[in-house]
PDB file of C-alpha atoms in Angstrom:
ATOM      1  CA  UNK A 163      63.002-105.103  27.568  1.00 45.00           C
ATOM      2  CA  UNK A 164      66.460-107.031  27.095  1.00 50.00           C
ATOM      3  CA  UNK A 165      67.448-110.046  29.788  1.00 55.00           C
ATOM      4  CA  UNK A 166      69.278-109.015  32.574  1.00 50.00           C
ATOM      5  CA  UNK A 167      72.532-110.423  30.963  1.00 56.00           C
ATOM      6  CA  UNK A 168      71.942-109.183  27.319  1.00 62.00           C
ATOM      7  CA  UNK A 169      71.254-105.687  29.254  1.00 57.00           C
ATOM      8  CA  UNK A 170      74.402-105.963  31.637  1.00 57.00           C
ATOM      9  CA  UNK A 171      76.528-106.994  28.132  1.00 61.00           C
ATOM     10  CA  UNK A 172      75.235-103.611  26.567  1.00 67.00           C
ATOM     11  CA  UNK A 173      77.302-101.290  28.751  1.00 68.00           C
ATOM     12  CA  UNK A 174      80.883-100.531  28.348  1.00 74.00           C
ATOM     13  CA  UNK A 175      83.313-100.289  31.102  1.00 76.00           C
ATOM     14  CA  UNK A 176      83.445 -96.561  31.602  1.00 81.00           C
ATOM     15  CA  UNK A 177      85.582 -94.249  34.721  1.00 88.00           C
ATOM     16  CA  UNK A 178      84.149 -91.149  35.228  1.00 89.00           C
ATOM     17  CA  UNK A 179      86.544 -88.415  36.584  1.00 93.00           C
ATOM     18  CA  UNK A 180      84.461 -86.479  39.040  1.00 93.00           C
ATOM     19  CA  UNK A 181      85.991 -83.462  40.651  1.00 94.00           C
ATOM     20  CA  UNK A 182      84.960 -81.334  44.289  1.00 95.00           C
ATOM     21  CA  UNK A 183      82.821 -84.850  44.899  1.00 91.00           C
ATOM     22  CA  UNK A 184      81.496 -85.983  48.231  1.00 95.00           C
ATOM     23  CA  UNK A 185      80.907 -89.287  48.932  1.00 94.00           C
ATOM     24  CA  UNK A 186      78.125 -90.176  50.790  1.00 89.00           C
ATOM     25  CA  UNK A 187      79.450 -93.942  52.799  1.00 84.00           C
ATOM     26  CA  UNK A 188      77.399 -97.282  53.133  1.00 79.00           C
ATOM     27  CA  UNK A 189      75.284 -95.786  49.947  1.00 79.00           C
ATOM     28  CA  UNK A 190      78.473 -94.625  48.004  1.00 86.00           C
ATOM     29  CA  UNK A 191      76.149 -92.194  46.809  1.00 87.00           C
ATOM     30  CA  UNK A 192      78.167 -89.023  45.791  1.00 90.00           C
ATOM     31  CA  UNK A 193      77.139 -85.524  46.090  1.00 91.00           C
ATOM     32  CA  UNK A 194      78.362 -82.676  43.253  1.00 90.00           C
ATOM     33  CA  UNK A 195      79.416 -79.453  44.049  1.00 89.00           C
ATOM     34  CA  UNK A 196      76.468 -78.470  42.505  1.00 89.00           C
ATOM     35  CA  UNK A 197      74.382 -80.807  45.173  1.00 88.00           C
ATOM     36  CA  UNK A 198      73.774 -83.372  42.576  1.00 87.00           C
ATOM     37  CA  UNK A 199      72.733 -86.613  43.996  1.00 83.00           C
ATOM     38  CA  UNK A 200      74.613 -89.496  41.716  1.00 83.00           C
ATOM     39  CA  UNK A 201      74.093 -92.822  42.232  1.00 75.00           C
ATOM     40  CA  UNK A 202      74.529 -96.187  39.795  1.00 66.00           C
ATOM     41  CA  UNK A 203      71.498 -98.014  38.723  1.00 55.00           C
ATOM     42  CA  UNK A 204      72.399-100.905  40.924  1.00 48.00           C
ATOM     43  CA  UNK A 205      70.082-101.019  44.007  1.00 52.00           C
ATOM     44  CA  UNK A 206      70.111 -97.472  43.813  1.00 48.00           C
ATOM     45  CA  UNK A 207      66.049 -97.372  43.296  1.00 52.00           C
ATOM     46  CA  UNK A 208      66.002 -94.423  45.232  1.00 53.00           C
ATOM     47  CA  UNK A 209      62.785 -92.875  43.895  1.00 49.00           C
ATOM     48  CA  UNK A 210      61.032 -96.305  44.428  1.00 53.00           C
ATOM     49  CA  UNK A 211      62.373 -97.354  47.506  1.00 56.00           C
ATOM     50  CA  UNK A 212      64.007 -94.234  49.464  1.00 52.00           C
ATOM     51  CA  UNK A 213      63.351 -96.746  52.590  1.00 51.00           C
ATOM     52  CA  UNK A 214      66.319 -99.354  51.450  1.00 54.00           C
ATOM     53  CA  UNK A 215      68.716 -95.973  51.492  1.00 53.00           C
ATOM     54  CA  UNK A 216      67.934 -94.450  54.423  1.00 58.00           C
ATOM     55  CA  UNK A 217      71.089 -93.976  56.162  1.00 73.00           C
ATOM     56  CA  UNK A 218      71.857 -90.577  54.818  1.00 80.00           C
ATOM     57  CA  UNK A 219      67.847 -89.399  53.445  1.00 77.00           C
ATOM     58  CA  UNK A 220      65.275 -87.166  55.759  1.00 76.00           C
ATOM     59  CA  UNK A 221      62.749 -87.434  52.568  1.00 77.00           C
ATOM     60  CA  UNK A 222      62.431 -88.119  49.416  1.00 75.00           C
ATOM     61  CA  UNK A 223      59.823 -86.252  46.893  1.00 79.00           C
ATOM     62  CA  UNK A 224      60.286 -87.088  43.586  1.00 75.00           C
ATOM     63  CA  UNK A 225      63.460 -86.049  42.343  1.00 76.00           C
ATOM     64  CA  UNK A 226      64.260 -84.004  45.365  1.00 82.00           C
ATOM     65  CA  UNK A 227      65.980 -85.690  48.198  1.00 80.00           C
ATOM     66  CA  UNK A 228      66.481 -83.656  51.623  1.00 85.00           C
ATOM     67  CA  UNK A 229      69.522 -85.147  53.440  1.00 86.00           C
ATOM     68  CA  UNK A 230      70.710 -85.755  57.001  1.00 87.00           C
ATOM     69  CA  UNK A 231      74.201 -85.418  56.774  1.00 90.00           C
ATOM     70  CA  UNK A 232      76.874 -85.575  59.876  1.00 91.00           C
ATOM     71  CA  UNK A 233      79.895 -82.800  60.059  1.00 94.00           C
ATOM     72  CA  UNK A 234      81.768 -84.027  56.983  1.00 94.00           C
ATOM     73  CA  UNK A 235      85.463 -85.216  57.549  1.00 95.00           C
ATOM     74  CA  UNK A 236      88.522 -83.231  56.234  1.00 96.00           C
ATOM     75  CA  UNK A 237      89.102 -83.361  52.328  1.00 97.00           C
ATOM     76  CA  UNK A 238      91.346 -85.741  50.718  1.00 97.00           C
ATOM     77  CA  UNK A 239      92.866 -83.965  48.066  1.00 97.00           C
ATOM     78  CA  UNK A 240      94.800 -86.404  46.557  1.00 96.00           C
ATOM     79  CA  UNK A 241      93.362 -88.141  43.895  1.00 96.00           C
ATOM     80  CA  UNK A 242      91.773 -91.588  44.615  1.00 97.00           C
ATOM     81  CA  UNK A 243      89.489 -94.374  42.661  1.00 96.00           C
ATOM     82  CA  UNK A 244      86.065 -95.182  43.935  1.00 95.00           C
ATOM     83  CA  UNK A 245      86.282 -98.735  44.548  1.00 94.00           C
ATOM     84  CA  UNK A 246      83.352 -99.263  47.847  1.00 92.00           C
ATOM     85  CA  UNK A 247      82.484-102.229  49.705  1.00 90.00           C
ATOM     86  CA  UNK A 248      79.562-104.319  51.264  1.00 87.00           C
ATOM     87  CA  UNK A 249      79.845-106.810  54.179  1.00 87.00           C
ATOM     88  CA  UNK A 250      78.062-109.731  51.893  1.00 85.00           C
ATOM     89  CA  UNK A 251      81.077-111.320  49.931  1.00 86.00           C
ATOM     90  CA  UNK A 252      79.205-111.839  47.221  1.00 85.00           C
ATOM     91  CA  UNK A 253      78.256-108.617  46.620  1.00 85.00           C
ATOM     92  CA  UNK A 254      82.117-107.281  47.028  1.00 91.00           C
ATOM     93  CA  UNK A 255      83.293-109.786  44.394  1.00 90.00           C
ATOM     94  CA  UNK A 256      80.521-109.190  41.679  1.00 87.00           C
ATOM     95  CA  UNK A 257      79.477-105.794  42.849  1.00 87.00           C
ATOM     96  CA  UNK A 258      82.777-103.462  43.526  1.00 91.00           C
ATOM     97  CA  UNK A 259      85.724-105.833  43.297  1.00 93.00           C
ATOM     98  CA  UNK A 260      85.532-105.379  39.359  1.00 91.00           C
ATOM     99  CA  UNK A 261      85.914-101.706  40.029  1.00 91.00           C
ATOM    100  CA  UNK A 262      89.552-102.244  39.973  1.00 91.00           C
ATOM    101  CA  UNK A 263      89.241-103.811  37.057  1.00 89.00           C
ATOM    102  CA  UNK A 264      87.794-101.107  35.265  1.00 84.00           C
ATOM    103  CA  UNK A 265      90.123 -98.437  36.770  1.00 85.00           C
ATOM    104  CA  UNK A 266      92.877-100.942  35.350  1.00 86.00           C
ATOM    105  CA  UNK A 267      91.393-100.090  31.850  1.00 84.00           C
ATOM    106  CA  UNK A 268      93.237 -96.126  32.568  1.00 88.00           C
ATOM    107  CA  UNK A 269      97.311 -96.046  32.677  1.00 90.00           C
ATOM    108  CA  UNK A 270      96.904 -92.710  34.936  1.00 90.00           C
ATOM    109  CA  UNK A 271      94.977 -94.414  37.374  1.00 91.00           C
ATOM    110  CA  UNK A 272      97.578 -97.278  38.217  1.00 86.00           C
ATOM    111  CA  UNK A 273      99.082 -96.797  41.797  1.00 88.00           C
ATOM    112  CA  UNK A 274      96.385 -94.350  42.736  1.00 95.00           C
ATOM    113  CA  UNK A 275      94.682 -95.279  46.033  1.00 95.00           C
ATOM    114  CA  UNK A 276      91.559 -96.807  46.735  1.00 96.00           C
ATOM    115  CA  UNK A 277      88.469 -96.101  48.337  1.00 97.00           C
ATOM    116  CA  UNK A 278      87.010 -98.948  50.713  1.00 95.00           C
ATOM    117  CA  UNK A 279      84.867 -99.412  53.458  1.00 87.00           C
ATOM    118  CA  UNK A 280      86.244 -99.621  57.249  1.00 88.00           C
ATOM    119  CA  UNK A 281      84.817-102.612  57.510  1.00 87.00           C
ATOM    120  CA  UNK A 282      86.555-104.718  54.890  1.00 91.00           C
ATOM    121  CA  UNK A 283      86.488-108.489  55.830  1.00 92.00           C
ATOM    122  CA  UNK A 284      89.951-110.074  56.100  1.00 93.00           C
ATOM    123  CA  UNK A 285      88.946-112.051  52.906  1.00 92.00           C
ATOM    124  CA  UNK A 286      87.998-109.636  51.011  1.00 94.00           C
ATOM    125  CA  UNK A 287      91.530-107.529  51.891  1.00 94.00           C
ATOM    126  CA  UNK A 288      93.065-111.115  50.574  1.00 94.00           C
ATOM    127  CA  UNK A 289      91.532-111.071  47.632  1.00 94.00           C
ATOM    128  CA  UNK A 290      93.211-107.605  46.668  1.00 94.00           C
ATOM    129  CA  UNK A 291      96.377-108.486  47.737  1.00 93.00           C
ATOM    130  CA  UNK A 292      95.868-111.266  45.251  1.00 91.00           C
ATOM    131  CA  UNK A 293      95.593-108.510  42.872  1.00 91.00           C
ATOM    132  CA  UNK A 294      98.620-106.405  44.052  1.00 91.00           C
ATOM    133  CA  UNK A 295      97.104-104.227  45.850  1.00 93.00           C
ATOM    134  CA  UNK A 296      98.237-104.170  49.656  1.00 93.00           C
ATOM    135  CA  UNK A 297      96.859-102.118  52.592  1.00 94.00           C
ATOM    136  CA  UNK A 298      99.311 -99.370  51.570  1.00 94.00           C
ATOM    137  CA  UNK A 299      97.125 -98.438  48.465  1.00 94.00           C
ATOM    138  CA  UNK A 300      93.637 -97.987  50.706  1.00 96.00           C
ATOM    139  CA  UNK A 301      92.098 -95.285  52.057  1.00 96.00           C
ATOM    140  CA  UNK A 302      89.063 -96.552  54.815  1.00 95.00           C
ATOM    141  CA  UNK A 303      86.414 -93.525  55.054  1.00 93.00           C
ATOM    142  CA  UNK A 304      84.478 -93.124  58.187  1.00 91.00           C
ATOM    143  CA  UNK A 305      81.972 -95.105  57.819  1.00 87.00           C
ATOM    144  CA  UNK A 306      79.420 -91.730  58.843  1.00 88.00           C
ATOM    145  CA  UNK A 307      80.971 -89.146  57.793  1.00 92.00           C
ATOM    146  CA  UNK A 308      80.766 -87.812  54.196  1.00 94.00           C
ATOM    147  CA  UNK A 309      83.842 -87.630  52.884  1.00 96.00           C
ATOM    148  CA  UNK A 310      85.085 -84.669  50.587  1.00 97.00           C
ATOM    149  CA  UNK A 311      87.276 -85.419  47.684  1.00 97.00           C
ATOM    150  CA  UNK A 312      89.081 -82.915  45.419  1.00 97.00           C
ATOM    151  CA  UNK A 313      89.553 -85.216  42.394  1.00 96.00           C
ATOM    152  CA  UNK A 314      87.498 -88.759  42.807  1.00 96.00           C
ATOM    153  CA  UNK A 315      87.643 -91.503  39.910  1.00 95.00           C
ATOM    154  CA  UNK A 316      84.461 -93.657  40.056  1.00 93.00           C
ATOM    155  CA  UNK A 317      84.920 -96.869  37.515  1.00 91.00           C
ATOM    156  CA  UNK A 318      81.484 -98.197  36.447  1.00 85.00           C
ATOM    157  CA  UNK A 319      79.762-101.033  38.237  1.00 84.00           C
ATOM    158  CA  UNK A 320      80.057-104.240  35.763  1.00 84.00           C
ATOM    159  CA  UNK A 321      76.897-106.053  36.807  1.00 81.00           C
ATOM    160  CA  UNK A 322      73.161-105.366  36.167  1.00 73.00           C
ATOM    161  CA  UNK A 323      70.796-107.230  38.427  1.00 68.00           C
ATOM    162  CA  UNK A 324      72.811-109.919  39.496  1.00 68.00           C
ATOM    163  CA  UNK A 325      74.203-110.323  35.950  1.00 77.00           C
ATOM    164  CA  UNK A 326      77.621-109.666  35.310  1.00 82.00           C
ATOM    165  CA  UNK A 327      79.600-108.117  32.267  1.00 84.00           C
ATOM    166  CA  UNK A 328      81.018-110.521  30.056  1.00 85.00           C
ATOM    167  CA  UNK A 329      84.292-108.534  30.727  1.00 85.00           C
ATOM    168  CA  UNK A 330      83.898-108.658  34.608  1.00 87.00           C
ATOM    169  CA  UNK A 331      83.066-112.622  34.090  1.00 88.00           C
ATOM    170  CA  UNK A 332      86.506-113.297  32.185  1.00 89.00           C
ATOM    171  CA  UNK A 333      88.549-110.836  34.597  1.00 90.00           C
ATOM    172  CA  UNK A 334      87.485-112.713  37.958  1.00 91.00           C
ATOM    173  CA  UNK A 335      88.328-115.896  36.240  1.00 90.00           C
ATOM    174  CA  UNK A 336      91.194-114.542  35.075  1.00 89.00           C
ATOM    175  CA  UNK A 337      91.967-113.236  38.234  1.00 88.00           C
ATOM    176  CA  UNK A 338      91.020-115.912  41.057  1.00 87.00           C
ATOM    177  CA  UNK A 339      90.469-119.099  39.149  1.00 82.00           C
ATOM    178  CA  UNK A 340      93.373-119.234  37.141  1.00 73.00           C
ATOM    179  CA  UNK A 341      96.086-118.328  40.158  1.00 66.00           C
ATOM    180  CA  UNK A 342      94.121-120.926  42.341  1.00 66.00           C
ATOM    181  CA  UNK A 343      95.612-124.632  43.061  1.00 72.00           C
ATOM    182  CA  UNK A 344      94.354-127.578  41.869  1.00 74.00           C
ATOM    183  CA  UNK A 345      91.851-129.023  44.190  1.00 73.00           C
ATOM    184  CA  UNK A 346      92.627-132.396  46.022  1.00 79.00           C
ATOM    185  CA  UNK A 347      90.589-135.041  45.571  1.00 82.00           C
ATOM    186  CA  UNK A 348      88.345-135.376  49.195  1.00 84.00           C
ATOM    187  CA  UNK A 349      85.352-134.948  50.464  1.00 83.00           C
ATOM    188  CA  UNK A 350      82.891-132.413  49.929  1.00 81.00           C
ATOM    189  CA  UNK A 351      80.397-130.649  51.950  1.00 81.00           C
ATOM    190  CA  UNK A 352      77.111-129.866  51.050  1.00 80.00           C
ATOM    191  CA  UNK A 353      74.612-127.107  51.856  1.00 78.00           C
ATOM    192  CA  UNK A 354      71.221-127.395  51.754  1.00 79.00           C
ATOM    193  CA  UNK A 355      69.039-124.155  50.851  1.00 78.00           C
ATOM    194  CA  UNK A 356      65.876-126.529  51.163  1.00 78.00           C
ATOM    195  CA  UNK A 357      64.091-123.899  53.585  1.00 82.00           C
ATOM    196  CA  UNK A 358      64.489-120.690  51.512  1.00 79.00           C
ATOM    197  CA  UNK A 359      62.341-119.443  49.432  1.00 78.00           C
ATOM    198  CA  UNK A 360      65.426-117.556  47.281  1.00 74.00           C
ATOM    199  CA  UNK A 361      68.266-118.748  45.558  1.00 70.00           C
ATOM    200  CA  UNK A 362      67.399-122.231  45.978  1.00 71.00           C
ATOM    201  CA  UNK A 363      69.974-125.120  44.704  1.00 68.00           C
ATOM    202  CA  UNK A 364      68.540-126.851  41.774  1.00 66.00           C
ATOM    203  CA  UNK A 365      71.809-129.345  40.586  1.00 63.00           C
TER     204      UNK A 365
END
């Protein structure tokens, strides 16, 4: 089996074009018109851990998953990019922040709008204006209701396990570091992670 980061490096940035698509929200699972459950490999172990998803699953047997699905909302037929969203800022800056990076990669798919959670922190919404991309551009699903789509593009997630693509790495850099000011010289505040038992500080 490769590393995490060799395997994360093996994938190209892809954007699938997925018509007559429902997505599922908090999972941003999506459902086919041909009832097609399609997820990413990202903490999408669904046949190992159906538990960890169950905001939208009755059971899960095998391959077969029987859904509990509210009335869904009205379709949104004009076309939009998958882009998602998770209250943990780290996991909206490694996880689905690159997503606009990867619908960047497509000329069509500039100025389309994009997909987000209701519940997007006000940093996160910063951190796409610092990309250009204001409140005008974002369409906030219900965060129960599936949500019908006539034409839905879903960019690829860049990161595998915590590692990210080595195109996702130099993007945020790019992106954040780059545009940020230089630092004045101060104090600094330390956090200790001395009582966890994950993701401890070692330097």
């Amino acid at each position: 089996a490769l590393p995490y980061e060799r395997l994360a490096a093996t994938y190209e940035p892809y954007v699938a074009r997925v018509p007559d698509a429902t997505l599922l929200p908090g999972n941003w699972l999506l459902l086919s018109a041909r009832r097609e459950l399609w997820c990413e490999h990202l903490h999408q172990t669904l046949h190992a851990q159906p538990h960890n998803r169950a905001l939208h699953f009755a059971a899960v047997e095998g391959r077969r998953v029987t859904l509990d699905l509210a009335p869904p909302a009205a379709r949104i037929d004009e076309p939009c990019v998958l882009l998602g969203g998770s209250p943990s800022h780290y996991h909206w800056l490694v996880e689905f922040l690159p997503r606009a990076y990867a619908a960047s990669l497509l000329p069509e798919l500039r100025g389309l709008k994009l997909v987000v959670d209701t519940g997007l922190a006000p940093a996160q919404a910063e951190s796409l204006r610092m990309l250009g991309i204001g409140a005008d551009r974002l369409v906030k699903i219900d965060p129960v209701r599936p949500q019908p789509f006539r034409t839905l593009w879903v960019p690829s997630l860049l990161v595998e396990s915590f590692s990210l693509h080595p195109a996702a790495l130099h993007w945020l850099r790019t992106a954040f570091l780059d545009a940020a000011p230089a630092a004045e010289p101060g104090q600094r505040l330390f956090v200790s992670r001395r009582d966890t038992s994950l993701r401890r500080l070692v330097n």
